[in-house]
Amino acid sequence: MSRAIHVFRSPDRFIAGTVGEPGDRTFFLQAVHESRVISVALEKQQVAILTDRIDSLLDEIARRFNAEVPPRTRKVSDLSPLITPIDAEFHVGTMGLGWDAEAQSVVVELLAVTEGEFDESIVLDDADEGPDAVRVFLTTDAARAFAARSQRVLSAGRPPCPLCGDPLDPAGHLCVRTNGYKRDVQFSVGGEFIDPEVLKNLAQQADTGLFDDDDDTGAVDPEEGSDDPDTPPRG
C-alpha cells in the first residue's frame, strides 16, 4: 500500500498540546485547515527538539540572508486547547525540518514510527514507499508562534524541584540532592530527528544529519504566568 502524506500548505493552525494531568500527559501536534484536522502523537522530548530546531533555523535564516524574520518571543497568542475528539493519525518516529526558499516557508515533516529501517532520503519527499507523514508549511510568523506556544506547553507540566531540578511528582519526590547519591539521567528520544542540511543549502534539502537531544527543559519566565493551553475539556 502506498504511503499517505497529509500536506498542509497554508494551515489555519499548527500547534502542540496535551491531554491528561501533569506527570501523565500525552503530547500531540495538530494541523488544522478549515474543517480538516490531523493530529499525531509524540513524546515530550520530540516537541522540545522540534521547538529548538525551528527557533534556531529562523535565527540562522535572519542572520545569513538578512531576511525579515520575527524575533524569538514568549508571547502566546493562541491559548485555545486542541480540537476534540483527538484521533491520532499515528505516533511520530522521525521528524524532518527544511526551508522552502521559493515559498519562504519553514517545512515540518512528521513521519510515523516504523518497525524496520527506511531510506532517509524520503524525508520531505513524495516517494511512494515509506512511512505515512504529515507535512506542514509555515510562514516565519507561524513558525515563531508554534515555538512560543510549544515552550508554554512544555513548561506547564510538573514544577521542578528547587534543589535538583527534576519534576516534582504529586505521589512523592526522591530528591537526589537530599539522599546522598548522584545519578546520571539520560533521556532517550522516541525517534530520530533528521535535518536535511537546511543551514548549508536552504533552497535544496540534499543531505540529512541525525540529531539526538537529552535536554527536556522548557523554562518559562516566572513573570509570564502559568496558563496551560494544552488540556482540552474531557467528554
PDB file of N, CA and C in Angstrom, residues 159-169 171-183 185:
ATOM      1  N   PRO A 159       6.028  21.159  38.219  1.00  0.00           N
ATOM      2  CA  PRO A 159       7.065  22.140  38.556  1.00  0.00           C
ATOM      3  C   PRO A 159       8.362  21.441  38.936  1.00  0.00           C
ATOM      4  N   PRO A 160       9.518  22.092  38.678  1.00  0.00           N
ATOM      5  CA  PRO A 160      10.791  21.453  39.013  1.00  0.00           C
ATOM      6  C   PRO A 160      11.099  21.546  40.497  1.00  0.00           C
ATOM      7  N   CYS A 161      11.847  20.551  40.980  1.00  0.00           N
ATOM      8  CA  CYS A 161      12.334  20.580  42.356  1.00  0.00           C
ATOM      9  C   CYS A 161      13.341  21.722  42.478  1.00  0.00           C
ATOM     10  N   PRO A 162      13.241  22.574  43.512  1.00  0.00           N
ATOM     11  CA  PRO A 162      14.169  23.695  43.654  1.00  0.00           C
ATOM     12  C   PRO A 162      15.599  23.264  43.940  1.00  0.00           C
ATOM     13  N   LEU A 163      15.792  22.000  44.348  1.00  0.00           N
ATOM     14  CA  LEU A 163      17.137  21.523  44.670  1.00  0.00           C
ATOM     15  C   LEU A 163      17.801  20.800  43.504  1.00  0.00           C
ATOM     16  N   CYS A 164      17.081  19.834  42.905  1.00  0.00           N
ATOM     17  CA  CYS A 164      17.711  19.013  41.864  1.00  0.00           C
ATOM     18  C   CYS A 164      17.230  19.338  40.470  1.00  0.00           C
ATOM     19  N   GLY A 165      16.092  20.023  40.351  1.00  0.00           N
ATOM     20  CA  GLY A 165      15.589  20.385  39.038  1.00  0.00           C
ATOM     21  C   GLY A 165      14.719  19.329  38.384  1.00  0.00           C
ATOM     22  N   ASP A 166      14.649  18.120  38.963  1.00  0.00           N
ATOM     23  CA  ASP A 166      13.771  17.095  38.406  1.00  0.00           C
ATOM     24  C   ASP A 166      12.309  17.458  38.656  1.00  0.00           C
ATOM     25  N   PRO A 167      11.387  16.970  37.803  1.00  0.00           N
ATOM     26  CA  PRO A 167       9.965  17.286  38.017  1.00  0.00           C
ATOM     27  C   PRO A 167       9.461  16.744  39.346  1.00  0.00           C
ATOM     28  N   LEU A 168       8.660  17.538  40.029  1.00  0.00           N
ATOM     29  CA  LEU A 168       8.058  17.105  41.284  1.00  0.00           C
ATOM     30  C   LEU A 168       6.876  16.195  40.990  1.00  0.00           C
ATOM     31  N   ASP A 169       6.814  15.069  41.670  1.00  0.00           N
ATOM     32  CA  ASP A 169       5.739  14.101  41.484  1.00  0.00           C
ATOM     33  C   ASP A 169       4.752  14.247  42.631  1.00  0.00           C
ATOM     34  N   ALA A 171       2.892  12.167  43.875  1.00  0.00           N
ATOM     35  CA  ALA A 171       2.911  10.983  44.728  1.00  0.00           C
ATOM     36  C   ALA A 171       4.153  10.916  45.609  1.00  0.00           C
ATOM     37  N   GLY A 172       5.061  11.858  45.447  1.00  0.00           N
ATOM     38  CA  GLY A 172       6.293  11.841  46.231  1.00  0.00           C
ATOM     39  C   GLY A 172       7.503  12.034  45.351  1.00  0.00           C
ATOM     40  N   HIS A 173       8.518  12.712  45.864  1.00  0.00           N
ATOM     41  CA  HIS A 173       9.707  13.032  45.069  1.00  0.00           C
ATOM     42  C   HIS A 173      10.952  12.631  45.829  1.00  0.00           C
ATOM     43  N   LEU A 174      11.766  11.757  45.223  1.00  0.00           N
ATOM     44  CA  LEU A 174      13.025  11.343  45.812  1.00  0.00           C
ATOM     45  C   LEU A 174      14.119  12.235  45.259  1.00  0.00           C
ATOM     46  N   CYS A 175      14.507  13.250  46.011  1.00  0.00           N
ATOM     47  CA  CYS A 175      15.461  14.235  45.524  1.00  0.00           C
ATOM     48  C   CYS A 175      16.875  13.710  45.659  1.00  0.00           C
ATOM     49  N   VAL A 176      17.620  13.729  44.565  1.00  0.00           N
ATOM     50  CA  VAL A 176      18.986  13.216  44.576  1.00  0.00           C
ATOM     51  C   VAL A 176      19.912  14.089  45.412  1.00  0.00           C
ATOM     52  N   ARG A 177      19.518  15.356  45.623  1.00  0.00           N
ATOM     53  CA  ARG A 177      20.372  16.266  46.390  1.00  0.00           C
ATOM     54  C   ARG A 177      20.249  16.047  47.888  1.00  0.00           C
ATOM     55  N   THR A 178      19.206  15.347  48.334  1.00  0.00           N
ATOM     56  CA  THR A 178      18.988  15.153  49.774  1.00  0.00           C
ATOM     57  C   THR A 178      19.104  13.698  50.194  1.00  0.00           C
ATOM     58  N   ASN A 179      19.481  12.818  49.276  1.00  0.00           N
ATOM     59  CA  ASN A 179      19.547  11.408  49.617  1.00  0.00           C
ATOM     60  C   ASN A 179      20.935  10.810  49.439  1.00  0.00           C
ATOM     61  N   GLY A 180      21.930  11.659  49.361  1.00  0.00           N
ATOM     62  CA  GLY A 180      23.300  11.199  49.432  1.00  0.00           C
ATOM     63  C   GLY A 180      23.816  10.461  48.219  1.00  0.00           C
ATOM     64  N   TYR A 181      23.175  10.600  47.081  1.00  0.00           N
ATOM     65  CA  TYR A 181      23.727   9.961  45.899  1.00  0.00           C
ATOM     66  C   TYR A 181      23.438  10.808  44.684  1.00  0.00           C
ATOM     67  N   LYS A 182      24.177  10.520  43.665  1.00  0.00           N
ATOM     68  CA  LYS A 182      24.012  11.240  42.408  1.00  0.00           C
ATOM     69  C   LYS A 182      23.769  10.230  41.306  1.00  0.00           C
ATOM     70  N   ARG A 183      22.806  10.517  40.457  1.00  0.00           N
ATOM     71  CA  ARG A 183      22.513   9.603  39.371  1.00  0.00           C
ATOM     72  C   ARG A 183      22.663  10.335  38.042  1.00  0.00           C
ATOM     73  N   VAL A 185      21.158  10.824  34.478  1.00  0.00           N
ATOM     74  CA  VAL A 185      19.889  10.636  33.785  1.00  0.00           C
ATOM     75  C   VAL A 185      20.090  10.918  32.318  1.00  0.00           C
TER      76      VAL A 185
END
